[in-house]
PDB file of C-alpha atoms in Angstrom:
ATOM      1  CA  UNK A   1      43.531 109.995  74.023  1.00 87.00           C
ATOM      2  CA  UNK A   2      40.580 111.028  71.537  1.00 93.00           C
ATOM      3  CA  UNK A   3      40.626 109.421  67.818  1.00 94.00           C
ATOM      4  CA  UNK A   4      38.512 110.718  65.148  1.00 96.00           C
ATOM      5  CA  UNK A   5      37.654 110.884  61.625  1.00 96.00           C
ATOM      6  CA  UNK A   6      35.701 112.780  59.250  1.00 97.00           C
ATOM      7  CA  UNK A   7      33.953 111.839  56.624  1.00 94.00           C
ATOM      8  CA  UNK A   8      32.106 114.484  53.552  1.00 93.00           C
ATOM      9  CA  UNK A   9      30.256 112.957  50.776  1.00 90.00           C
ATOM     10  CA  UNK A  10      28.765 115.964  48.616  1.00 90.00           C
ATOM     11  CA  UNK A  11      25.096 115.607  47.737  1.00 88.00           C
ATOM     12  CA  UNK A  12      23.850 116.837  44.357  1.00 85.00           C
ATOM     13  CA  UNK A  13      21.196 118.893  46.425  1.00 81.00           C
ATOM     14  CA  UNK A  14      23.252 122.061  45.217  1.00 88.00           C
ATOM     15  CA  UNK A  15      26.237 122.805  42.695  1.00 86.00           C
ATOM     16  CA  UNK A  16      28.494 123.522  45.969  1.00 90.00           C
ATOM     17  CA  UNK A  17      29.209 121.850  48.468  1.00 92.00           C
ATOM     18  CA  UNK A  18      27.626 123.545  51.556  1.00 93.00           C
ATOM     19  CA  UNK A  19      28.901 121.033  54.536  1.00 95.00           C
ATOM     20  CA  UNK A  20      31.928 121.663  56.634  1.00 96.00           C
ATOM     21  CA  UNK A  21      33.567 120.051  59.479  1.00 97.00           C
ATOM     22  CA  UNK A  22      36.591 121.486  61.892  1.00 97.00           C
ATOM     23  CA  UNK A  23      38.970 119.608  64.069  1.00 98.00           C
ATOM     24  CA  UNK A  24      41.238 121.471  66.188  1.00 98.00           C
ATOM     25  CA  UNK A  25      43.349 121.333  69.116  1.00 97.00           C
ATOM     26  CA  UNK A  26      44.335 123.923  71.842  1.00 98.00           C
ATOM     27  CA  UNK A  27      46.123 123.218  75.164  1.00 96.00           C
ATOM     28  CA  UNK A  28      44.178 120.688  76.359  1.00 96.00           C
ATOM     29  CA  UNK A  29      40.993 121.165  74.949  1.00 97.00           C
ATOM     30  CA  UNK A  30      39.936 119.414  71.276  1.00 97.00           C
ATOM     31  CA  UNK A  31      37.244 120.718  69.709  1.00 98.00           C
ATOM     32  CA  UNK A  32      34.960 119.292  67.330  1.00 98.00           C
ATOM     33  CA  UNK A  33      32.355 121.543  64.536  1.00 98.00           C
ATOM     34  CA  UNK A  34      30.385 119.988  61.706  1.00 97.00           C
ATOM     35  CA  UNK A  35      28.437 122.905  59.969  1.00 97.00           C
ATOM     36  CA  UNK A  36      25.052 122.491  57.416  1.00 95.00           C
ATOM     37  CA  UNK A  37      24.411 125.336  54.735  1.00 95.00           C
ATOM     38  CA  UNK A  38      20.996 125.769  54.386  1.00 93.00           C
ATOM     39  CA  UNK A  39      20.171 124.710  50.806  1.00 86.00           C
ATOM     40  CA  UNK A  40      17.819 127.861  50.621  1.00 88.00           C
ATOM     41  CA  UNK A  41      19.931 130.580  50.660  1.00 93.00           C
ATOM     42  CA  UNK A  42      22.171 130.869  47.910  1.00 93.00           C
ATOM     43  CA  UNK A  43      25.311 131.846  49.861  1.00 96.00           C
ATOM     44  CA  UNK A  44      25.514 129.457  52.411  1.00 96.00           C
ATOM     45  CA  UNK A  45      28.271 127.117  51.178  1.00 96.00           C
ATOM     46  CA  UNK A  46      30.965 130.065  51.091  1.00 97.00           C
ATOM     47  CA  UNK A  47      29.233 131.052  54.728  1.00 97.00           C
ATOM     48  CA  UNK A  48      30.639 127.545  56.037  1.00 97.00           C
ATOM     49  CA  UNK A  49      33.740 127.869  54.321  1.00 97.00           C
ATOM     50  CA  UNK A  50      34.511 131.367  55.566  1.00 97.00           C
ATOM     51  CA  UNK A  51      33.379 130.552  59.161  1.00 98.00           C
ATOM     52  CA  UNK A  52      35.790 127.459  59.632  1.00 97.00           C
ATOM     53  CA  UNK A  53      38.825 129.191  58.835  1.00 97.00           C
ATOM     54  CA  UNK A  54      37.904 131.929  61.111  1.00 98.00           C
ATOM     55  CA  UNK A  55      36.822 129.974  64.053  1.00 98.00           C
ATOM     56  CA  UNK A  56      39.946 127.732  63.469  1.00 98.00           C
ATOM     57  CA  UNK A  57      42.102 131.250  63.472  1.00 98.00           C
ATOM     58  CA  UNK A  58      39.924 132.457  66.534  1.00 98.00           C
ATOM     59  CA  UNK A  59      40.538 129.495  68.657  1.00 98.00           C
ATOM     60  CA  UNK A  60      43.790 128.606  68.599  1.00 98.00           C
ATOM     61  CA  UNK A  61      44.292 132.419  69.774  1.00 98.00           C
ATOM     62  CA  UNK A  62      42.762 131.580  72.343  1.00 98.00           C
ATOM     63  CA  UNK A  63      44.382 131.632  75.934  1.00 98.00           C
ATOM     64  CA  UNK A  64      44.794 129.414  78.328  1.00 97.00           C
ATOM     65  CA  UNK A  65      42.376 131.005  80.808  1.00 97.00           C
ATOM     66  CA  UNK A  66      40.178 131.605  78.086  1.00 97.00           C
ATOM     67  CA  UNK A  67      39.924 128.062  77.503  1.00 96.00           C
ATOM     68  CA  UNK A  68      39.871 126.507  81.048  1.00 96.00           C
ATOM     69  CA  UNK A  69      36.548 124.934  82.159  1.00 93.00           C
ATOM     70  CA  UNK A  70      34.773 128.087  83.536  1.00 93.00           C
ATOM     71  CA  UNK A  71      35.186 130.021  80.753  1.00 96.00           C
ATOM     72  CA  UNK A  72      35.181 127.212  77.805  1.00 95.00           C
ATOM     73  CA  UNK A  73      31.765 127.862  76.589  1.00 94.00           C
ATOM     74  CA  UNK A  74      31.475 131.593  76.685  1.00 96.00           C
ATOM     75  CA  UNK A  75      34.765 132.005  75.262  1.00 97.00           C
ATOM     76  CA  UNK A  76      33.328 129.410  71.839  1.00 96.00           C
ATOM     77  CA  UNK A  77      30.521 131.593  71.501  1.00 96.00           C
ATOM     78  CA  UNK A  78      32.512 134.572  71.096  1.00 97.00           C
ATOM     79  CA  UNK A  79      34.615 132.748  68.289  1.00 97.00           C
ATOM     80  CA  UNK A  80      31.601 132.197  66.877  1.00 97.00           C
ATOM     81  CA  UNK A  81      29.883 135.568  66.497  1.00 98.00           C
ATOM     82  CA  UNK A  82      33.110 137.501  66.055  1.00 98.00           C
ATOM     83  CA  UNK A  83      33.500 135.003  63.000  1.00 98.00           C
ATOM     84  CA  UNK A  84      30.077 135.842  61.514  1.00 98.00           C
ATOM     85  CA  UNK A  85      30.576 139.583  62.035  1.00 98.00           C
ATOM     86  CA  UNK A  86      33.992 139.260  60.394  1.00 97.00           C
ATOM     87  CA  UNK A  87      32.175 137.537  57.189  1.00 97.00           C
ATOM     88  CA  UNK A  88      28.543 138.650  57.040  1.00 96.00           C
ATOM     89  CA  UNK A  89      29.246 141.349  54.137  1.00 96.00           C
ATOM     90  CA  UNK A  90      30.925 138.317  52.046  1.00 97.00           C
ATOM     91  CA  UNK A  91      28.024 136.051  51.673  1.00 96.00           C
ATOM     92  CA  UNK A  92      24.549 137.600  51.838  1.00 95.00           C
ATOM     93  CA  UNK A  93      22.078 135.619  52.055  1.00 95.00           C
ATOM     94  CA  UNK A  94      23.092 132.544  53.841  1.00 97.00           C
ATOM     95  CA  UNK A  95      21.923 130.296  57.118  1.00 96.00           C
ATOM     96  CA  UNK A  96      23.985 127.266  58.421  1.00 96.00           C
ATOM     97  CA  UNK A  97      23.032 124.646  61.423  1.00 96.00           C
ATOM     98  CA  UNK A  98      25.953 123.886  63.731  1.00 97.00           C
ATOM     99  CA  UNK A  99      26.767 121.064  65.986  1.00 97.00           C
ATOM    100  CA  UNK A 100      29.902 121.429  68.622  1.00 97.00           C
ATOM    101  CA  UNK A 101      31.907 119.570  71.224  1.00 97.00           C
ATOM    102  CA  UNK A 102      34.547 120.501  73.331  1.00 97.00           C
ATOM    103  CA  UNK A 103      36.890 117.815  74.812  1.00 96.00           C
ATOM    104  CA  UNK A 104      38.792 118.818  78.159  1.00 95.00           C
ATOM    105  CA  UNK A 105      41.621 116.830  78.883  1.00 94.00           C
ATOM    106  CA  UNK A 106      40.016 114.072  77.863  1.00 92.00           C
ATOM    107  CA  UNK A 107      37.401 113.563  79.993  1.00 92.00           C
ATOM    108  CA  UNK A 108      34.637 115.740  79.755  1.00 93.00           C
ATOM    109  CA  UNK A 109      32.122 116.895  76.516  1.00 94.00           C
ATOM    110  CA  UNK A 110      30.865 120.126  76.495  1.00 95.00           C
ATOM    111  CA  UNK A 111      27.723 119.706  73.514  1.00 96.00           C
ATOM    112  CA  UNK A 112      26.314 122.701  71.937  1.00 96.00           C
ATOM    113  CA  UNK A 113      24.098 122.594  69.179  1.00 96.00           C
ATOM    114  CA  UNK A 114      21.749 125.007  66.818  1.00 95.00           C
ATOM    115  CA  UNK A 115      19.595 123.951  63.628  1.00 93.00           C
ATOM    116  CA  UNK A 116      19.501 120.201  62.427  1.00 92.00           C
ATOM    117  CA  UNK A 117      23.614 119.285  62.621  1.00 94.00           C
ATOM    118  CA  UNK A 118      23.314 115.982  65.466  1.00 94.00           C
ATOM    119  CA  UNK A 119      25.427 114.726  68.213  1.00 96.00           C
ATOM    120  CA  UNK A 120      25.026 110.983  69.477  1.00 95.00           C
ATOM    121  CA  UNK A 121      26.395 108.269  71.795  1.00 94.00           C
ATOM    122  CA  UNK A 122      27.132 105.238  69.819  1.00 94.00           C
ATOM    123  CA  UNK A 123      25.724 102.056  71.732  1.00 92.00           C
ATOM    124  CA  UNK A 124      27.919  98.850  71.849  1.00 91.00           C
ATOM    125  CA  UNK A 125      25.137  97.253  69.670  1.00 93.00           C
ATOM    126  CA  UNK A 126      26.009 100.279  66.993  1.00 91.00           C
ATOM    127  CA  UNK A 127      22.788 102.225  67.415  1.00 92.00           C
ATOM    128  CA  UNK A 128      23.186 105.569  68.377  1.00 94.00           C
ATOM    129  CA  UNK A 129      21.394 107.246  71.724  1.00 93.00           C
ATOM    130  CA  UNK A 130      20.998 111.290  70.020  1.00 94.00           C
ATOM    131  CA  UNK A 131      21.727 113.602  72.654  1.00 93.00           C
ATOM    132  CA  UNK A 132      20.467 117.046  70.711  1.00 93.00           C
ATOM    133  CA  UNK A 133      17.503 117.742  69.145  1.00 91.00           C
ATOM    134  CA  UNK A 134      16.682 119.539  66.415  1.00 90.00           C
ATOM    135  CA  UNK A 135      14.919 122.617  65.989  1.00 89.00           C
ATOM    136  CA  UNK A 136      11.871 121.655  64.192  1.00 83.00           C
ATOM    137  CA  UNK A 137       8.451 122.207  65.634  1.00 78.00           C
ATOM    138  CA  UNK A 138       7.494 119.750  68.161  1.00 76.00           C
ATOM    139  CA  UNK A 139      11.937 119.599  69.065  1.00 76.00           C
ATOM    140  CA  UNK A 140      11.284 115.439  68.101  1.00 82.00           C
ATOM    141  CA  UNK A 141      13.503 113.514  68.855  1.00 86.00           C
ATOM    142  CA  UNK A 142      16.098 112.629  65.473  1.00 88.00           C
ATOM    143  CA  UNK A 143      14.611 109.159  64.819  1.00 85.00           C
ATOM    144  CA  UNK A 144      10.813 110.512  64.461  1.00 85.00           C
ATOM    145  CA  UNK A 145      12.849 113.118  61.956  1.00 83.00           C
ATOM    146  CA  UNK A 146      13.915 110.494  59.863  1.00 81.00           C
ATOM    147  CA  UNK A 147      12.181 109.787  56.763  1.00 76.00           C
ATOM    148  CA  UNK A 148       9.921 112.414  57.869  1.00 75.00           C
ATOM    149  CA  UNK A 149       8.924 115.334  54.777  1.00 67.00           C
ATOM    150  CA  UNK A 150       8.823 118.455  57.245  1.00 67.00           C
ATOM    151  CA  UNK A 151      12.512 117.272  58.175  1.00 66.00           C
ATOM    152  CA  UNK A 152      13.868 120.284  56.684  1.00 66.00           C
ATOM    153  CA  UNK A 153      11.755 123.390  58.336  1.00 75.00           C
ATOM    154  CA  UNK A 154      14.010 124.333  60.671  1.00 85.00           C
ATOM    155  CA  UNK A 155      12.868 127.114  62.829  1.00 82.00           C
ATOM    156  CA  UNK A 156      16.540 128.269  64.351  1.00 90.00           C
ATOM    157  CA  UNK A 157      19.864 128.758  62.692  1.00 94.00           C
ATOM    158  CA  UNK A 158      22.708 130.174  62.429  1.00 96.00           C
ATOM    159  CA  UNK A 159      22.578 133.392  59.961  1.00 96.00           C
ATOM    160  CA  UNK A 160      24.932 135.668  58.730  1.00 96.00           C
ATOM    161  CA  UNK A 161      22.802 138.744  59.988  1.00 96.00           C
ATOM    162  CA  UNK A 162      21.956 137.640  62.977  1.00 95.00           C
ATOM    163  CA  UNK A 163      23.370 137.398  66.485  1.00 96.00           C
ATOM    164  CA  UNK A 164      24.552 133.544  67.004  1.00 96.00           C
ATOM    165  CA  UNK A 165      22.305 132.184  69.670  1.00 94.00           C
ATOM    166  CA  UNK A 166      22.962 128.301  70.347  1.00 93.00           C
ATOM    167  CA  UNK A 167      19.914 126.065  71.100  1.00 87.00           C
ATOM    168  CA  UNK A 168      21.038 124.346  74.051  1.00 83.00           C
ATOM    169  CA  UNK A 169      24.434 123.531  76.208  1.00 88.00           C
ATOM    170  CA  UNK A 170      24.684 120.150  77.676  1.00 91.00           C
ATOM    171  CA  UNK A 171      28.076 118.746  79.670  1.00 92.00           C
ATOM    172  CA  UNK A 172      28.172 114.891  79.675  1.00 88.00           C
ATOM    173  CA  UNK A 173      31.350 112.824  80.967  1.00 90.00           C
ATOM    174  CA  UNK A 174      33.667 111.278  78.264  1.00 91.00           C
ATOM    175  CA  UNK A 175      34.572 107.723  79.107  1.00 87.00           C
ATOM    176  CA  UNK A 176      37.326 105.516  77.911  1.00 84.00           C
ATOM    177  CA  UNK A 177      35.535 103.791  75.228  1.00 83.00           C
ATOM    178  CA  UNK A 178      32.991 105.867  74.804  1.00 89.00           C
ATOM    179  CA  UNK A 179      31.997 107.056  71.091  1.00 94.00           C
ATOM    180  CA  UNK A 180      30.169 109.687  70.038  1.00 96.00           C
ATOM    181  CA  UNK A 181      28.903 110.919  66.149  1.00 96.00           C
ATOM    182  CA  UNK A 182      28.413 114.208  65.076  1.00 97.00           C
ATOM    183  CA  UNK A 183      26.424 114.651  61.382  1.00 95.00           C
ATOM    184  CA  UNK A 184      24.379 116.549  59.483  1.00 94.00           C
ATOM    185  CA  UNK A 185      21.274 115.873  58.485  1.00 90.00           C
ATOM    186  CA  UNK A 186      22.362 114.440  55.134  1.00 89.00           C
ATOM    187  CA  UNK A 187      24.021 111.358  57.002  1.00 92.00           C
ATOM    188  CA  UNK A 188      21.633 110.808  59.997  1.00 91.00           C
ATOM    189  CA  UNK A 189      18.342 110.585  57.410  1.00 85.00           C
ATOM    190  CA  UNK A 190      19.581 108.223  54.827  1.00 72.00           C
ATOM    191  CA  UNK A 191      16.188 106.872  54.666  1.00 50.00           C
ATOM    192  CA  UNK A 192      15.504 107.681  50.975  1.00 48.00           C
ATOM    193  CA  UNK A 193      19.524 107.764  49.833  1.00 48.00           C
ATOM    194  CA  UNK A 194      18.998 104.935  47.284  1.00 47.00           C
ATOM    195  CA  UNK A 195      15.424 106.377  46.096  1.00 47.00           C
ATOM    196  CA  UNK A 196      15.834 109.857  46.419  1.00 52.00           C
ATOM    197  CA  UNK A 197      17.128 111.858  42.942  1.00 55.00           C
ATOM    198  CA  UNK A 198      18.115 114.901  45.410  1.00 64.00           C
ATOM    199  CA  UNK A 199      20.876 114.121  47.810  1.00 76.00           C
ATOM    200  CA  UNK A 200      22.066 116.072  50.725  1.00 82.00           C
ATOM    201  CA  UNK A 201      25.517 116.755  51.614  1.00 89.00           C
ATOM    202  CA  UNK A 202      26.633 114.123  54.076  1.00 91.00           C
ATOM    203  CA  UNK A 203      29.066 114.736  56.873  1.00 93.00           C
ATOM    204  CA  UNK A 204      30.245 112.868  60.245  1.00 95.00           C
ATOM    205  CA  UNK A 205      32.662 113.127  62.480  1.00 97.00           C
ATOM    206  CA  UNK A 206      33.309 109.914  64.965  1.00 96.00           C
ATOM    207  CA  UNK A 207      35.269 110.384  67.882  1.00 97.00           C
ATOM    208  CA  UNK A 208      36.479 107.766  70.136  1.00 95.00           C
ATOM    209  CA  UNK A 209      38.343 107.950  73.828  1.00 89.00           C
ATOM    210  CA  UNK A 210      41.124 105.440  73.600  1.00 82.00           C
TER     211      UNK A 210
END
């Protein structure tokens, strides 16, 4: 059995909020998006909110061969870019980063990633081992990202008029007990949150095998 809950704190980086996070089930598969407007582009916040409830609608259409293991991870990209072309007129300009897992039957993760949006293994001392990294120059690791000023030139994300490409795919086994967090970049580089007038949006997901 997977647990999880989300949490959204909006930052005062923008007037919108520009974060988004989806949790849906199909068959036996969960899956798992948080999503990261880029502050940038004026547009972005309505691009997140318009690509959740599509890629919501788009997956739970989804069959059941669609969704078995071999054909899991093309069949989320095509959710994914037939959800951008299905928006892309309504919110012009606008750039998100994107962080996914797919659950099957409980067992098995299927990570995919693109921009600054994270996915980690909480250790049992609380720390967190990040699995994905982000798409700055360099790809560091997130712990040399926090704190750090260039934090926020992100070379790759997702955009409204562009082809979705994902950074990376990684399968990892899901064990009873593990936990994993997914968050943006608001929530894993809280370095400067009690400094800092500017405030990202913060969101995480934590998901737990029971």
């Amino acid at each position: 059995m997977i647990r999880s809950k989300t949490e959204i704190i909006k930052g005062n980086r923008t007037s919108d909020l520009r974060d988004g996070a989806l949790v849906v089930k199909n068959g036996d598969i969960e899956l798992f998006i948080i999503m990261d407007g880029c502050s940038g582009k004026s547009m972005s916040g309505i691009f997140v909110d318009l690509m959740q409830k599509n890629m919501k609608a788009k997956f739970l259409q989804l069959t059941p061969e669609q969704i078995s293991p071999s054909n899991l991870k093309s069949s989320i990209l095509e959710i994914i870019e037939a959800s951008r072309l299905s928006v892309k007129m309504e919110c012009i300009p606008s750039a998100m980063s994107i962080a996914i897992m797919a659950v099957i039957a409980s067992r098995v993760s299927v990570i995919m990633y693109r921009g600054d949006a994270a996915i980690g293994r909480v250790r049992r001392d609380g720390s967190i081992r990040w699995i994905t990294r982000p798409d700055i120059a360099g790809k560091p690791n997130i712990d040399e990202c926090i704190g750090c000023p260039d934090r926020n030139t992100v070379r790759k994300l997702i955009k409204n008029n562009r082809p979705v490409e994902l950074t990376e795919i990684i399968v990892s086994p899901f064990n009873t007990l593990n936990k994993f967090v997914m968050a943006t970049d608001g929530w894993w580089d809280n370095s400067d949150s009690q400094s800092s007038l500017e405030k990202d949006d913060s969101t995480v997901i934590h998901i737990e095998r029971v």
